C-alpha cells in the first residue's frame, strides 16, 4: 500500500491530543450536568428538506447516497449529514414531544459535518458540545441569561485562555433597521454579519447594492455595529443614534438583562457587541459568540442564540435557546499554537518491569492487582535490562516503574523523575493524586 494522502478538514489527533480532547469534553460534560442538562444523541443524518429549510446552508451539506444507488430511484427523501446539532434537536423534540417534560434541557456532544473550506481551526468534520432549553408555546427569557453563565463555568474549568462571550439581540438590529426605513432587515443582518471578513467599506457598499440602503442608512447601520461595551451603557449609545422602534426597545431591554446577569455572576465574562448577527436564519432574539484572548482573529469558538420557530408542527411550537462549543475548532487552534500540554502521552501510570520472560505471569498478577484499584498499569513489552525498561517508561512520560522482588525480597517502586525508590505492595500502594491520571495544563 502506498503512503496515503491526508484529507484536509478531517482532523485526526495524536494520542496525547486525543487524551486532551477527552479531558476537555469530560469537564464540559460535567459542567452541563451540574446545571441539570440531560444527555442526548441524535442520528448523524437528516432528510435534506429538513436540513435546508433554515438558513443559507445548501453549500455546506454533505449528501448521503449509496454507491450502487439506482439512478432512477426517488430522491425526495435523500439524506444529508447534519451540519449542526440544533436542527436535529428540533426534529427530535417534535417527534418525542409527548414523552418529554418541558422545559426540556439537554446537552449533546457529537460530530457534525460541513462542506466548508478547511483552514486553521475550521474543519469539515468536527466535534460540537451543545446545550439547549426548549419549552412548549413560550420559553421564559431567563434561560437566555443562563446560557452564557453555563459556558463561562465550562470554560473556567479548562486550561485555556480567558474567554469573552459577545452578545447581541436580533431584535435590536431588526428594530433599528426598520426604524431607519429599511424593508429587508434579514438581508441587512446577513450583510452586517460579514463585517469581520470584508470590512466596513465593502459592507456599506453591499448594503446599498443588496438591501436597498442609502449611503446615510448604511452609515447608520455601521455606527450601530460599532457599539461595544462591557456594561449596559450600550443603551445610551444606541439612543444617541436617534432611531426609534418598538422592536428595538424590546431588544435593548432583553440585551440589558443578559449583560447585567453576566456582569453580576462573572465580571468581564460578557460583552455587548452590536455587530454580532449570526449567519443562520433561525435565530430570532439573543445571539452569542465567544472569543479566546489572543485568538480573536480566528473568530468565534462558541456560538448560539434564541429561536422561536425552528421546532414547529401545525399549531405546536417549541421555542428554544441554545449555545454550542466548537470543541474541535477550539482545540485545533490551541494545538496549532502549542498552547496545551499533557503530563504523559499514554494513560499508563505504572510499568511493571519484567526480569525474565518466564516471570511474565507473576508480573501480570501485579498489574492486575493495581488495575483493580484503578491504577493504569502495563507490563514491560520484553525482558531487557532494567535501564532499557526505564527508558521505555521515560519516553512515554510514565512516572513509575515497579520492580518485582526476587528470592523473597519485597517489591519496590521507583519514581523515575526523582529517582526515589521504596518498598511497595500492589494491594495497598497508590500514586499521588496528581499522577493517577494524565494532567492537562497550559503549555
Coordinates of C-alpha atoms in Angstrom, one line a residue:
X1 CA 0.0 0.0 0.0
X2 CA 1.4 3.4 -1.0
X3 CA 1.6 6.2 1.6
X4 CA -1.9 7.7 1.8
X5 CA -2.6 11.3 1.1
X6 CA -4.2 13.1 4.1
X7 CA -7.7 14.5 3.7
X8 CA -7.8 18.2 4.7
X9 CA -10.6 19.2 7.1
X10 CA -10.9 15.9 8.9
X11 CA -8.7 16.1 12.0
X12 CA -7.1 13.0 13.5
X13 CA -5.4 13.9 16.7
X14 CA -2.3 12.1 18.0
X15 CA -2.9 10.0 21.2
X16 CA -1.7 12.8 23.5
X17 CA -4.0 15.3 21.8
X18 CA -6.9 12.8 21.9
X19 CA -6.4 12.5 25.6
X20 CA -6.5 16.3 26.0
X21 CA -9.7 16.3 23.9
X22 CA -11.3 13.6 26.1
X23 CA -10.3 15.5 29.2
X24 CA -11.8 18.8 27.8
X25 CA -15.0 17.0 26.8
X26 CA -15.4 15.4 30.2
X27 CA -15.0 18.8 32.0
X28 CA -17.6 20.4 29.7
X29 CA -20.0 17.4 30.2
X30 CA -19.6 17.7 34.0
X31 CA -20.5 21.4 33.9
X32 CA -23.5 20.8 31.7
X33 CA -24.8 18.2 34.1
X34 CA -24.2 20.5 37.1
X35 CA -26.8 22.8 35.5
X36 CA -29.2 19.9 35.1
X37 CA -28.9 19.3 31.3
X38 CA -29.7 15.7 30.3
X39 CA -27.6 13.8 27.7
X40 CA -28.9 13.2 24.2
X41 CA -27.5 11.9 21.0
X42 CA -29.3 12.2 17.7
X43 CA -28.7 10.4 14.5
X44 CA -26.0 11.6 12.1
X45 CA -28.3 12.0 9.1
X46 CA -31.5 14.1 8.5
X47 CA -33.8 14.4 5.4
X48 CA -32.4 17.1 3.1
X49 CA -35.6 19.1 3.2
X50 CA -35.2 19.5 7.0
X51 CA -31.5 20.4 6.7
X52 CA -32.2 23.0 4.0
X53 CA -35.3 24.7 5.4
X54 CA -33.5 27.1 7.6
X55 CA -30.5 29.3 6.8
X56 CA -28.1 29.5 3.8
X57 CA -26.6 26.1 4.3
X58 CA -27.2 24.3 1.0
X59 CA -23.5 24.6 0.0
X60 CA -22.4 23.1 3.3
X61 CA -24.4 19.9 3.5
X62 CA -22.9 16.6 2.7
X63 CA -25.4 14.3 0.9
X64 CA -25.6 10.7 1.8
X65 CA -26.2 8.2 -1.0
X66 CA -25.4 4.5 -1.6
X67 CA -22.6 3.9 -4.1
X68 CA -24.8 1.5 -6.1
X69 CA -27.9 3.6 -5.9
X70 CA -30.4 3.1 -8.7
X71 CA -30.2 6.3 -10.9
X72 CA -34.0 6.1 -11.3
X73 CA -34.7 5.9 -7.6
X74 CA -36.8 8.6 -5.9
X75 CA -34.6 11.3 -4.3
X76 CA -37.2 13.3 -2.5
X77 CA -36.2 11.5 0.7
X78 CA -32.4 11.9 0.2
X79 CA -30.4 12.2 3.4
X80 CA -27.6 14.5 4.4
X81 CA -25.1 14.6 7.3
X82 CA -26.2 17.2 9.9
X83 CA -24.3 20.5 9.8
X84 CA -25.1 21.4 13.4
X85 CA -26.9 19.9 16.4
X86 CA -29.8 22.4 16.7
X87 CA -31.8 21.3 13.6
X88 CA -31.6 17.6 14.6
X89 CA -32.6 18.5 18.1
X90 CA -35.6 20.5 16.9
X91 CA -36.7 17.5 14.9
X92 CA -36.2 15.2 17.9
X93 CA -38.4 17.5 20.1
X94 CA -41.2 17.4 17.6
X95 CA -41.0 13.6 17.3
X96 CA -40.9 13.0 21.0
X97 CA -42.8 15.9 22.5
X98 CA -45.3 13.5 24.1
X99 CA -42.5 11.8 26.0
X100 CA -40.6 14.8 27.2
X101 CA -41.1 17.0 30.3
X102 CA -41.0 20.7 29.5
X103 CA -39.0 22.9 29.8
X104 CA -36.6 20.3 28.3
X105 CA -32.9 20.8 29.0
X106 CA -30.4 18.7 27.0
X107 CA -26.8 18.6 26.0
X108 CA -25.2 16.8 23.0
X109 CA -21.6 16.2 22.3
X110 CA -21.3 14.9 18.8
X111 CA -19.6 15.1 15.4
X112 CA -21.1 17.3 12.7
X113 CA -20.1 17.9 9.1
X114 CA -19.9 21.0 6.9
X115 CA -18.5 21.4 3.4
X116 CA -16.5 24.5 4.3
X117 CA -13.1 25.4 3.0
X118 CA -10.7 23.9 5.6
X119 CA -8.4 26.4 7.3
X120 CA -6.8 26.8 10.7
X121 CA -9.4 25.9 13.3
X122 CA -12.1 25.2 10.7
X123 CA -12.8 21.6 9.7
X124 CA -15.3 19.6 7.6
X125 CA -15.8 17.1 10.3
X126 CA -15.7 18.3 13.9
X127 CA -16.9 17.9 17.4
X128 CA -19.5 20.2 19.0
X129 CA -20.8 20.4 22.5
X130 CA -24.3 21.9 22.6
X131 CA -26.8 22.9 25.3
X132 CA -30.4 23.9 24.6
X133 CA -33.6 24.6 26.5
X134 CA -37.0 24.3 24.8
X135 CA -40.5 24.8 26.1
X136 CA -44.0 24.4 24.7
X137 CA -45.5 27.6 23.3
X138 CA -43.4 30.1 25.4
X139 CA -39.9 29.9 26.8
X140 CA -39.1 32.3 29.7
X141 CA -36.4 34.8 28.9
X142 CA -34.3 33.9 32.0
X143 CA -32.9 31.0 30.0
X144 CA -31.2 33.4 27.6
X145 CA -29.4 34.9 30.6
X146 CA -28.4 31.4 31.8
X147 CA -26.7 30.2 28.6
X148 CA -23.5 32.4 28.9
X149 CA -23.2 31.5 32.6
X150 CA -23.0 27.8 31.9
X151 CA -20.5 28.4 29.2
X152 CA -18.5 30.7 31.4
X153 CA -18.3 27.9 34.0
X154 CA -17.3 25.3 31.4
X155 CA -14.5 27.5 30.1
X156 CA -13.3 28.4 33.6
X157 CA -12.8 24.7 34.2
X158 CA -10.5 24.3 31.3
X159 CA -6.8 25.3 31.0
X160 CA -7.4 27.7 28.1
X161 CA -7.0 31.5 27.7
X162 CA -9.7 33.8 29.1
X163 CA -12.9 33.6 27.1
X164 CA -15.2 36.6 26.4
X165 CA -18.8 35.9 25.4
X166 CA -20.1 38.5 22.9
X167 CA -23.8 39.1 23.0
X168 CA -26.4 40.9 20.9
X169 CA -30.1 40.7 20.2
X170 CA -31.5 40.4 16.7
X171 CA -34.5 42.5 17.8
X172 CA -32.1 45.4 18.4
X173 CA -30.7 45.1 14.9
X174 CA -34.0 44.4 13.2
X175 CA -35.8 47.1 15.1
X176 CA -33.1 49.6 14.3
X177 CA -33.1 48.8 10.6
X178 CA -36.9 49.1 10.4
X179 CA -36.7 52.3 12.3
X180 CA -34.3 53.5 9.6
X181 CA -36.8 52.6 7.0
X182 CA -35.0 49.5 5.6
X183 CA -37.5 47.0 4.4
X184 CA -35.3 43.8 4.3
X185 CA -33.8 43.5 7.7
X186 CA -32.7 39.9 7.1
X187 CA -30.6 40.9 4.2
X188 CA -29.1 43.7 6.3
X189 CA -28.3 41.2 9.0
X190 CA -26.6 38.8 6.6
X191 CA -24.5 41.7 5.2
X192 CA -23.5 43.1 8.5
X193 CA -22.5 39.6 9.7
X194 CA -19.7 39.9 7.1
X195 CA -18.0 42.9 8.8
X196 CA -15.1 40.9 10.2
X197 CA -14.5 39.2 6.9
X198 CA -14.7 42.1 4.4
X199 CA -14.5 45.3 6.4
X200 CA -16.9 48.3 6.8
X201 CA -16.4 49.9 3.4
X202 CA -17.4 46.7 1.5
X203 CA -20.3 46.1 3.9
X204 CA -21.6 49.6 3.3
X205 CA -21.4 49.1 -0.5
X206 CA -23.2 45.8 -0.2
X207 CA -25.9 47.3 1.9
X208 CA -26.6 49.8 -0.8
X209 CA -26.4 47.2 -3.5
X210 CA -28.3 44.3 -1.9
X211 CA -30.5 45.8 0.8
X212 CA -31.6 49.0 -0.9
X213 CA -30.0 51.2 1.7
X214 CA -29.0 54.8 1.1
X215 CA -25.5 55.9 2.0
X216 CA -26.9 57.5 5.2
X217 CA -28.7 54.4 6.2
X218 CA -25.7 52.2 5.5
X219 CA -23.6 54.6 7.7
X220 CA -26.1 54.3 10.5
X221 CA -26.0 50.5 10.3
X222 CA -22.3 50.6 10.7
X223 CA -22.5 53.0 13.6
X224 CA -24.8 50.6 15.4
X225 CA -22.4 47.7 14.6
X226 CA -19.5 49.6 16.1
X227 CA -21.1 49.8 19.6
X228 CA -19.3 47.5 22.0
X229 CA -19.5 47.8 25.9
X230 CA -18.9 45.7 28.9
X231 CA -22.0 47.0 30.6
X232 CA -25.4 48.4 29.9
X233 CA -24.1 51.7 28.6
X234 CA -24.7 50.5 25.1
X235 CA -28.3 51.6 25.5
X236 CA -27.4 55.3 25.7
X237 CA -25.1 54.9 22.7
X238 CA -27.9 53.3 20.6
X239 CA -30.4 56.0 21.7
X240 CA -27.9 58.7 20.6
X241 CA -28.3 57.4 17.0
X242 CA -31.8 58.9 17.0
X243 CA -33.7 55.8 15.8
X244 CA -37.0 54.7 17.4
X245 CA -38.9 51.5 17.1
X246 CA -40.9 49.2 19.4
X247 CA -38.9 46.1 18.5
X248 CA -35.7 48.0 19.1
X249 CA -36.9 48.9 22.6
X250 CA -37.8 45.3 23.3
X251 CA -34.4 44.0 22.1
X252 CA -32.5 46.6 24.2
X253 CA -34.4 45.6 27.3
X254 CA -33.6 41.9 26.8
X255 CA -29.9 42.6 26.0
X256 CA -29.6 44.6 29.2
X257 CA -30.9 41.6 31.2
X258 CA -28.3 39.3 29.6
X259 CA -25.4 41.7 30.2
X260 CA -26.4 42.6 33.7
X261 CA -26.7 38.9 34.7
X262 CA -23.3 38.1 33.3
X263 CA -21.7 41.1 34.9
X264 CA -23.1 40.1 38.3
X265 CA -22.1 36.5 38.0
X266 CA -18.6 36.9 36.5
X267 CA -17.4 40.4 35.8
X268 CA -15.7 40.6 32.4
X269 CA -17.3 37.4 31.1
X270 CA -19.9 39.1 28.8
X271 CA -19.6 42.0 26.4
X272 CA -22.4 43.6 24.4
X273 CA -21.2 43.6 20.7
X274 CA -23.8 45.0 18.4
X275 CA -22.3 43.8 15.2
X276 CA -23.0 40.1 16.2
X277 CA -25.7 38.8 14.0
X278 CA -25.0 35.0 13.4
X279 CA -25.4 33.7 9.9
X280 CA -28.2 31.1 10.4
X281 CA -31.7 32.4 9.7
X282 CA -33.4 30.6 12.6
X283 CA -32.2 33.0 15.3
X284 CA -34.8 35.5 16.5
X285 CA -33.5 37.2 19.6
X286 CA -30.4 36.9 21.8
X287 CA -27.3 35.7 19.9
X288 CA -23.9 34.7 21.3
X289 CA -20.4 34.4 20.0
X290 CA -17.2 33.7 22.0
X291 CA -13.6 34.7 21.6
X292 CA -10.5 33.4 23.3
X293 CA -7.9 36.0 24.4
X294 CA -5.1 36.1 22.0
X295 CA -7.1 34.2 19.3
X296 CA -9.6 36.9 18.5
X297 CA -8.5 37.0 14.8
X298 CA -9.8 33.4 14.4
X299 CA -13.4 34.4 15.3
X300 CA -15.9 32.6 17.5
X301 CA -15.3 29.2 19.1
X302 CA -18.7 29.1 20.8
X303 CA -22.0 30.5 19.4
X304 CA -25.7 30.2 19.6
X305 CA -28.9 32.1 20.3
X306 CA -32.7 32.2 20.7
X307 CA -35.0 30.6 18.2
X308 CA -38.8 30.9 18.3
X309 CA -39.9 29.0 15.3
X310 CA -37.3 26.3 14.5
X311 CA -39.4 23.5 16.1
X312 CA -42.9 23.9 14.8
X313 CA -45.6 21.5 13.6
X314 CA -49.1 22.7 12.8
X315 CA -50.3 24.6 15.9
X316 CA -47.5 23.2 18.1
X317 CA -44.4 25.4 18.7
X318 CA -41.4 24.8 20.8
X319 CA -39.3 27.9 21.2
X320 CA -35.7 27.4 22.5
X321 CA -32.4 28.9 23.2
X322 CA -29.0 27.2 22.9
X323 CA -25.3 27.6 22.6
X324 CA -22.6 25.4 21.1
X325 CA -18.9 25.0 21.9
X326 CA -16.8 24.2 18.8
X327 CA -14.6 21.7 20.6
X328 CA -12.5 20.7 17.6
X329 CA -12.3 24.3 16.4
X330 CA -11.1 25.5 19.8
X331 CA -8.6 22.6 20.3
X332 CA -7.3 22.9 16.7
X333 CA -6.3 26.5 17.3
X334 CA -4.7 25.7 20.7
X335 CA -2.9 22.6 19.3
X336 CA -1.7 24.7 16.4
X337 CA -0.1 27.2 18.7
X338 CA 1.2 24.5 21.2
X339 CA -0.9 26.1 23.9
X340 CA -1.9 22.9 25.7
X341 CA 0.2 20.1 27.2
X342 CA -0.5 16.8 29.0
X343 CA 1.7 15.3 31.6
X344 CA 2.2 12.0 29.7
X345 CA 1.3 10.7 26.3
X346 CA -0.4 7.5 27.5
X347 CA -2.9 6.8 30.3
X348 CA -0.3 4.4 32.0
X349 CA 0.9 5.4 35.4
X350 CA 3.0 2.4 36.2
X351 CA 5.2 0.0 34.2
X352 CA 5.8 -3.4 35.8
X353 CA 9.4 -4.3 35.0
X354 CA 9.9 -7.8 33.5
X355 CA 13.1 -9.5 34.9
X356 CA 12.6 -12.6 32.7
X357 CA 10.0 -13.8 30.2
X358 CA 9.1 -16.8 32.4
X359 CA 8.1 -14.3 35.1
X360 CA 5.5 -12.6 32.9
X361 CA 2.6 -14.4 34.7
X362 CA 3.8 -13.1 38.1
X363 CA 4.2 -9.6 36.6
X364 CA 0.7 -9.8 35.1
X365 CA -0.7 -10.5 38.5
X366 CA 0.9 -7.4 39.9
X367 CA -0.5 -5.3 37.1
X368 CA -4.0 -6.8 37.6
X369 CA -3.9 -6.0 41.3
X370 CA -3.0 -2.4 40.6
X371 CA -5.7 -2.1 37.8
X372 CA -8.3 -3.5 40.2
X373 CA -7.6 -0.4 42.3
X374 CA -8.0 2.0 39.4
X375 CA -4.3 2.4 38.7
X376 CA -3.5 2.3 34.9
X377 CA -0.7 -0.3 34.6
X378 CA 1.1 -2.2 31.8
X379 CA 3.8 -4.8 31.9
X380 CA 7.1 -4.1 30.1
X381 CA 6.9 -5.4 26.5
X382 CA 10.1 -7.5 26.8
X383 CA 12.5 -8.8 29.3
X384 CA 15.5 -6.5 28.8
X385 CA 18.0 -4.7 31.0
X386 CA 16.2 -2.6 33.6
X387 CA 17.8 0.6 32.2
X388 CA 16.1 -0.1 28.9
X389 CA 12.8 -0.7 30.6
X390 CA 13.1 2.5 32.5
X391 CA 13.8 4.4 29.2
X392 CA 10.7 2.8 27.8
X393 CA 8.7 4.5 30.6
X394 CA 10.5 7.8 30.3
X395 CA 9.8 8.1 26.5
X396 CA 6.1 7.9 27.3
X397 CA 6.1 10.1 30.4
X398 CA 5.1 7.2 32.6
X399 CA 6.2 8.2 36.1
X400 CA 6.6 4.9 38.0
X401 CA 8.4 1.6 37.3
X402 CA 7.5 -1.4 39.5
X403 CA 10.3 -3.9 40.3
X404 CA 9.1 -7.4 41.4
X405 CA 11.1 -8.7 44.4
X406 CA 13.4 -11.6 43.8
X407 CA 14.1 -14.5 46.2
X408 CA 11.6 -13.4 48.8
X409 CA 12.6 -9.8 48.7
X410 CA 9.7 -7.2 48.7
X411 CA 8.6 -5.4 45.6
X412 CA 9.8 -1.9 45.1
X413 CA 8.5 1.0 43.0
X414 CA 10.6 3.8 41.6
X415 CA 9.6 7.4 40.7
X416 CA 11.8 7.7 37.7
X417 CA 11.6 11.5 37.8
X418 CA 13.1 11.9 41.2
X419 CA 14.9 8.6 41.5
X420 CA 13.2 7.8 44.8
X421 CA 12.6 4.0 45.2
X422 CA 10.6 2.5 48.1
X423 CA 9.1 -0.9 49.1
X424 CA 5.6 -1.3 47.8
X425 CA 2.7 -3.8 48.0
X426 CA 0.3 -3.9 45.0
X427 CA -2.6 -4.4 47.4
X428 CA -2.1 -1.0 49.1
X429 CA 0.3 1.3 47.1
X430 CA -1.2 4.2 45.3
X431 CA 0.4 7.1 43.4
X432 CA 0.0 10.7 44.4
X433 CA -3.4 12.0 43.2
X434 CA -1.7 14.2 40.6
X435 CA -0.1 11.2 39.0
X436 CA -3.2 8.9 38.9
X437 CA -4.4 10.3 35.5
X438 CA -2.6 12.5 32.9
X439 CA -2.9 16.2 33.8
X440 CA -3.8 18.7 31.1
X441 CA -2.4 22.2 31.5
X442 CA -1.4 25.3 29.6
X443 CA 1.9 25.0 27.9

